[in-house]
Amino acid sequence: AQKVTQAQTEISVVEKEDVTLDCVYETRDTTYYLFWYKQPPSGELVFLIRRNSFDEQNEISGRYSWNFQKSTSSFNFTITASQVVDSAVYFCALSEAGGATNKLIFGTGTLLAVQP
Amino acid sequence: ETGVTQTPRHLVMGMTNKKSLKCEQHLGHNAMYWYKQSAKKPLELMFVYNFKEQTENNSVPSRFSPECPNSSHLFLHLHTLQPEDSALYLCASSTRLAGVVDTQYFGPGTRLTVL
């Protein structure tokens, strides 16, 4: 069965601190995709990154970076030099390829509060 | 309009009312989705449509009735809802090719309150 665990319910940091959001997933498939979404207070889920199971290269996009480790089934997200605008709920999600539908399984989210 | 839009953004309804949520995508996608987001719970997939055909109904009560007249529009018709149906309802769209998992893009959601 598929499952995504985000053990950190809430994280509070002060601006300019680095913060890492953890994501651990479970799947029996060898081909799958992992995602991170950001949900600001406005409610819309904003897509951040999509990574397939065959690409373990870490990715950096500006202040954001992602560490994909198949050995530990983790896909962690780091924000460097956090800013108040980073305050949001962040969701990690998993989807298996080959299914009849493009079904996303979400974690419960991590609420990040960045204090000025 | 760009991306995925949803109307209304906020809705308050009584348990005996009938209302509809509307979603429109301007991304040229062929798959559309309804999700429910309740407090303290993970996002729950409700329905999936591929090329206007429903391909998933995740055991959703019949008081929620989806409609997909074309690949750009998706509706969720609501009737005789319960207070526990109060939640944020999110619409998403993506391309859908066999064996490929494409990114889902979400709308801003409709915040529904059932009194």
Short mmCIF file of C-alpha atoms in Angstrom, two decimals:
data_model
loop_
_atom_site.label_atom_id
_atom_site.label_comp_id
_atom_site.label_asym_id
_atom_site.label_seq_id
_atom_site.Cartn_x
_atom_site.Cartn_y
_atom_site.Cartn_z
CA ALA A 1 0.00 0.00 0.00
CA GLN A 2 1.06 3.54 -0.63
CA LYS A 3 1.66 5.91 2.25
CA VAL A 4 3.30 9.25 2.82
CA THR A 5 4.41 10.33 6.28
CA GLN A 6 5.27 13.86 7.26
CA ALA A 7 6.12 13.48 10.91
CA GLN A 8 6.61 17.20 11.55
CA THR A 9 3.21 18.73 12.14
CA GLU A 10 4.46 22.27 12.77
CA ILE A 11 7.82 23.96 12.52
CA SER A 12 8.60 27.50 13.63
CA VAL A 13 11.80 29.24 12.60
CA VAL A 14 13.13 32.75 12.58
CA GLU A 15 13.76 34.45 9.26
CA LYS A 16 17.06 33.55 7.59
CA GLU A 17 17.26 30.19 9.32
CA ASP A 18 17.52 27.06 7.20
CA VAL A 19 14.75 24.50 7.66
CA THR A 20 14.25 20.94 6.45
CA LEU A 21 10.86 19.35 6.00
CA ASP A 22 10.87 15.57 6.16
CA CYS A 23 8.93 13.19 3.94
CA VAL A 24 9.01 9.39 4.14
CA TYR A 25 7.05 7.29 1.70
CA GLU A 26 6.00 3.67 1.26
CA THR A 27 5.31 1.96 -2.02
CA ARG A 28 5.76 -1.49 -3.54
CA ASP A 29 6.15 -0.15 -7.05
CA THR A 30 9.52 0.36 -8.65
CA THR A 31 8.22 3.23 -10.75
CA TYR A 32 6.67 6.10 -8.88
CA TYR A 33 6.69 9.86 -8.63
CA LEU A 34 7.14 12.17 -5.71
CA PHE A 35 5.88 15.72 -5.38
CA TRP A 36 6.03 18.69 -3.08
CA TYR A 37 3.28 21.29 -2.95
CA LYS A 38 3.01 24.52 -0.99
CA GLN A 39 -0.33 25.72 0.40
CA PRO A 40 -0.28 29.35 1.52
CA PRO A 41 -3.15 30.76 3.60
CA SER A 42 -5.05 31.56 0.39
CA GLY A 43 -5.66 27.81 0.00
CA GLU A 44 -4.31 27.02 -3.44
CA LEU A 45 -1.82 24.18 -3.69
CA VAL A 46 1.23 25.44 -5.55
CA PHE A 47 3.34 22.84 -7.32
CA LEU A 48 7.02 22.93 -6.36
CA ILE A 49 8.70 19.81 -7.72
CA ARG A 50 8.10 16.43 -9.32
CA ARG A 51 10.68 13.66 -9.19
CA ASN A 52 10.51 10.14 -10.61
CA SER A 53 11.93 7.09 -8.87
CA PHE A 54 14.75 6.63 -11.37
CA ASP A 55 16.21 10.06 -10.82
CA GLU A 56 17.96 10.29 -7.47
CA GLN A 57 19.85 13.45 -8.25
CA ASN A 58 19.28 16.15 -5.72
CA GLU A 59 17.75 19.31 -7.06
CA ILE A 60 18.26 22.94 -6.20
CA SER A 61 16.00 25.78 -7.23
CA GLY A 62 17.00 29.07 -5.72
CA ARG A 63 16.60 28.78 -1.95
CA TYR A 64 14.83 25.42 -2.29
CA SER A 65 16.56 22.06 -2.47
CA TRP A 66 15.37 18.48 -2.39
CA ASN A 67 17.18 15.37 -1.20
CA PHE A 68 15.82 12.11 -2.62
CA GLN A 69 17.16 8.97 -0.94
CA LYS A 70 15.65 5.70 -2.17
CA SER A 71 17.62 3.73 0.42
CA THR A 72 15.66 5.41 3.20
CA SER A 73 12.48 6.09 1.17
CA SER A 74 12.78 9.77 1.92
CA PHE A 75 12.29 12.93 -0.11
CA ASN A 76 13.22 15.82 2.13
CA PHE A 77 12.82 19.50 1.33
CA THR A 78 15.16 22.21 2.57
CA ILE A 79 14.57 25.94 2.49
CA THR A 80 17.73 27.96 2.87
CA ALA A 81 17.62 31.41 4.45
CA SER A 82 13.88 31.20 5.10
CA GLN A 83 11.65 34.21 4.57
CA VAL A 84 8.28 35.18 5.98
CA VAL A 85 6.71 34.49 2.57
CA ASP A 86 7.71 30.84 2.99
CA SER A 87 5.11 30.49 5.74
CA ALA A 88 2.64 27.89 4.50
CA VAL A 89 1.64 24.27 4.78
CA TYR A 90 3.87 22.02 2.73
CA PHE A 91 2.64 18.70 1.39
CA CYS A 92 4.62 15.76 0.11
CA ALA A 93 2.78 13.40 -2.23
CA LEU A 94 3.32 10.09 -4.02
CA SER A 95 1.89 8.65 -7.21
CA GLU A 96 2.50 5.27 -8.76
CA ALA A 97 2.90 5.00 -12.51
CA GLY A 98 0.77 2.64 -14.51
CA GLY A 99 -2.41 3.01 -12.54
CA ALA A 100 -5.74 3.69 -14.14
CA THR A 101 -5.80 7.12 -12.61
CA ASN A 102 -3.17 9.69 -11.79
CA LYS A 103 -3.81 9.18 -8.08
CA LEU A 104 -1.86 11.33 -5.62
CA ILE A 105 -1.42 10.16 -2.05
CA PHE A 106 -0.70 13.11 0.21
CA GLY A 107 0.97 13.34 3.57
CA THR A 108 -0.74 15.25 6.33
CA GLY A 109 1.39 18.34 5.69
CA THR A 110 3.86 20.39 7.69
CA LEU A 111 2.90 23.88 8.78
CA LEU A 112 5.92 26.13 8.51
CA ALA A 113 5.83 29.44 10.34
CA VAL A 114 8.67 31.82 9.61
CA GLN A 115 8.87 34.62 12.17
CA PRO A 116 10.37 37.97 11.22
CA GLU B 1 -7.89 33.59 -16.96
CA THR B 2 -4.97 31.29 -16.48
CA GLY B 3 -4.41 28.03 -14.67
CA VAL B 4 -7.26 26.48 -12.75
CA THR B 5 -10.11 28.61 -11.48
CA GLN B 6 -12.85 27.72 -9.02
CA THR B 7 -16.10 29.44 -8.15
CA PRO B 8 -17.40 30.33 -5.71
CA ARG B 9 -14.45 30.80 -3.38
CA HIS B 10 -16.69 30.64 -0.32
CA LEU B 11 -20.06 28.99 0.12
CA VAL B 12 -22.36 28.69 3.10
CA MET B 13 -25.34 26.43 2.72
CA GLY B 14 -27.99 24.79 4.78
CA MET B 15 -28.44 21.05 4.95
CA THR B 16 -31.47 21.18 2.65
CA ASN B 17 -29.94 23.41 -0.01
CA LYS B 18 -28.70 22.43 -3.45
CA LYS B 19 -25.63 24.16 -4.78
CA SER B 20 -22.88 23.55 -7.33
CA LEU B 21 -19.16 24.15 -7.36
CA LYS B 22 -17.52 25.00 -10.63
CA CYS B 23 -13.98 24.37 -11.82
CA GLU B 24 -12.41 25.48 -15.09
CA GLN B 25 -8.94 24.76 -16.37
CA HIS B 26 -7.14 26.80 -19.01
CA LEU B 27 -4.12 24.52 -19.36
CA GLY B 28 -5.24 22.24 -22.18
CA HIS B 29 -5.35 19.24 -19.84
CA ASN B 30 -7.52 16.18 -20.30
CA ALA B 31 -7.90 14.97 -16.72
CA MET B 32 -9.66 16.72 -13.85
CA TYR B 33 -9.97 15.89 -10.18
CA TRP B 34 -11.97 16.81 -7.08
CA TYR B 35 -10.29 16.66 -3.69
CA LYS B 36 -11.65 17.30 -0.21
CA GLN B 37 -9.47 18.87 2.45
CA SER B 38 -10.81 18.68 5.99
CA ALA B 39 -9.09 20.05 9.05
CA LYS B 40 -6.43 17.72 10.46
CA LYS B 41 -6.88 15.16 7.66
CA PRO B 42 -4.87 14.45 4.50
CA LEU B 43 -6.28 15.57 1.20
CA GLU B 44 -8.79 13.01 -0.02
CA LEU B 45 -9.30 12.27 -3.68
CA MET B 46 -13.01 12.21 -4.49
CA PHE B 47 -13.40 11.87 -8.24
CA VAL B 48 -11.26 11.63 -11.36
CA TYR B 49 -12.29 12.34 -14.93
CA ASN B 50 -10.19 11.47 -17.97
CA PHE B 51 -11.41 12.84 -21.29
CA LYS B 52 -14.80 13.56 -19.67
CA GLU B 53 -15.19 10.00 -18.43
CA GLN B 54 -15.25 9.27 -14.72
CA THR B 55 -12.43 6.87 -13.90
CA GLU B 56 -12.48 7.04 -10.13
CA ASN B 57 -15.10 7.47 -7.45
CA ASN B 58 -13.40 7.11 -4.11
CA SER B 59 -16.46 5.84 -2.23
CA VAL B 60 -17.96 9.31 -2.12
CA PRO B 61 -21.52 9.63 -0.74
CA SER B 62 -24.19 10.18 -3.36
CA ARG B 63 -25.01 13.63 -1.96
CA PHE B 64 -21.94 14.68 -3.98
CA SER B 65 -22.58 14.40 -7.71
CA PRO B 66 -19.83 15.31 -10.18
CA GLU B 67 -20.32 16.40 -13.77
CA CYS B 68 -17.72 16.86 -16.49
CA PRO B 69 -19.31 18.22 -19.68
CA ASN B 70 -15.94 18.71 -21.41
CA SER B 71 -12.23 18.49 -20.64
CA SER B 72 -12.11 22.09 -19.42
CA HIS B 73 -15.01 22.15 -16.99
CA LEU B 74 -15.83 20.18 -13.89
CA PHE B 75 -18.75 20.62 -11.53
CA LEU B 76 -19.59 19.23 -8.14
CA HIS B 77 -23.30 19.27 -7.40
CA LEU B 78 -24.19 19.27 -3.72
CA HIS B 79 -27.48 18.35 -2.08
CA THR B 80 -28.62 17.50 1.45
CA LEU B 81 -25.14 17.86 2.84
CA GLN B 82 -24.13 17.25 6.43
CA PRO B 83 -22.13 19.58 8.69
CA GLU B 84 -19.18 17.17 8.48
CA ASP B 85 -19.02 17.93 4.76
CA SER B 86 -17.70 21.38 5.61
CA ALA B 87 -14.23 21.53 4.10
CA LEU B 88 -12.07 23.07 1.40
CA TYR B 89 -12.89 21.51 -1.97
CA LEU B 90 -10.02 21.61 -4.40
CA CYS B 91 -10.09 21.02 -8.11
CA ALA B 92 -7.03 19.97 -10.07
CA SER B 93 -6.14 19.14 -13.66
CA SER B 94 -3.36 17.36 -15.48
CA THR B 95 -2.54 15.70 -18.75
CA ARG B 96 -3.21 12.00 -18.72
CA LEU B 97 -1.18 9.63 -20.85
CA ALA B 98 -1.04 5.90 -20.28
CA GLY B 99 1.76 4.93 -17.96
CA VAL B 100 2.81 8.51 -17.28
CA VAL B 101 2.19 10.41 -14.09
CA ASP B 102 1.86 14.07 -14.89
CA THR B 103 1.77 16.95 -12.47
CA GLN B 104 -1.58 18.01 -11.11
CA TYR B 105 -2.23 21.74 -10.96
CA PHE B 106 -4.70 22.96 -8.39
CA GLY B 107 -7.24 25.72 -8.19
CA PRO B 108 -7.69 28.01 -5.19
CA GLY B 109 -10.47 25.91 -3.73
CA THR B 110 -14.00 26.53 -2.49
CA ARG B 111 -14.37 26.88 1.26
CA LEU B 112 -17.70 25.19 2.03
CA THR B 113 -19.56 25.58 5.30
CA VAL B 114 -22.66 23.48 5.92
CA LEU B 115 -24.92 24.78 8.67
#
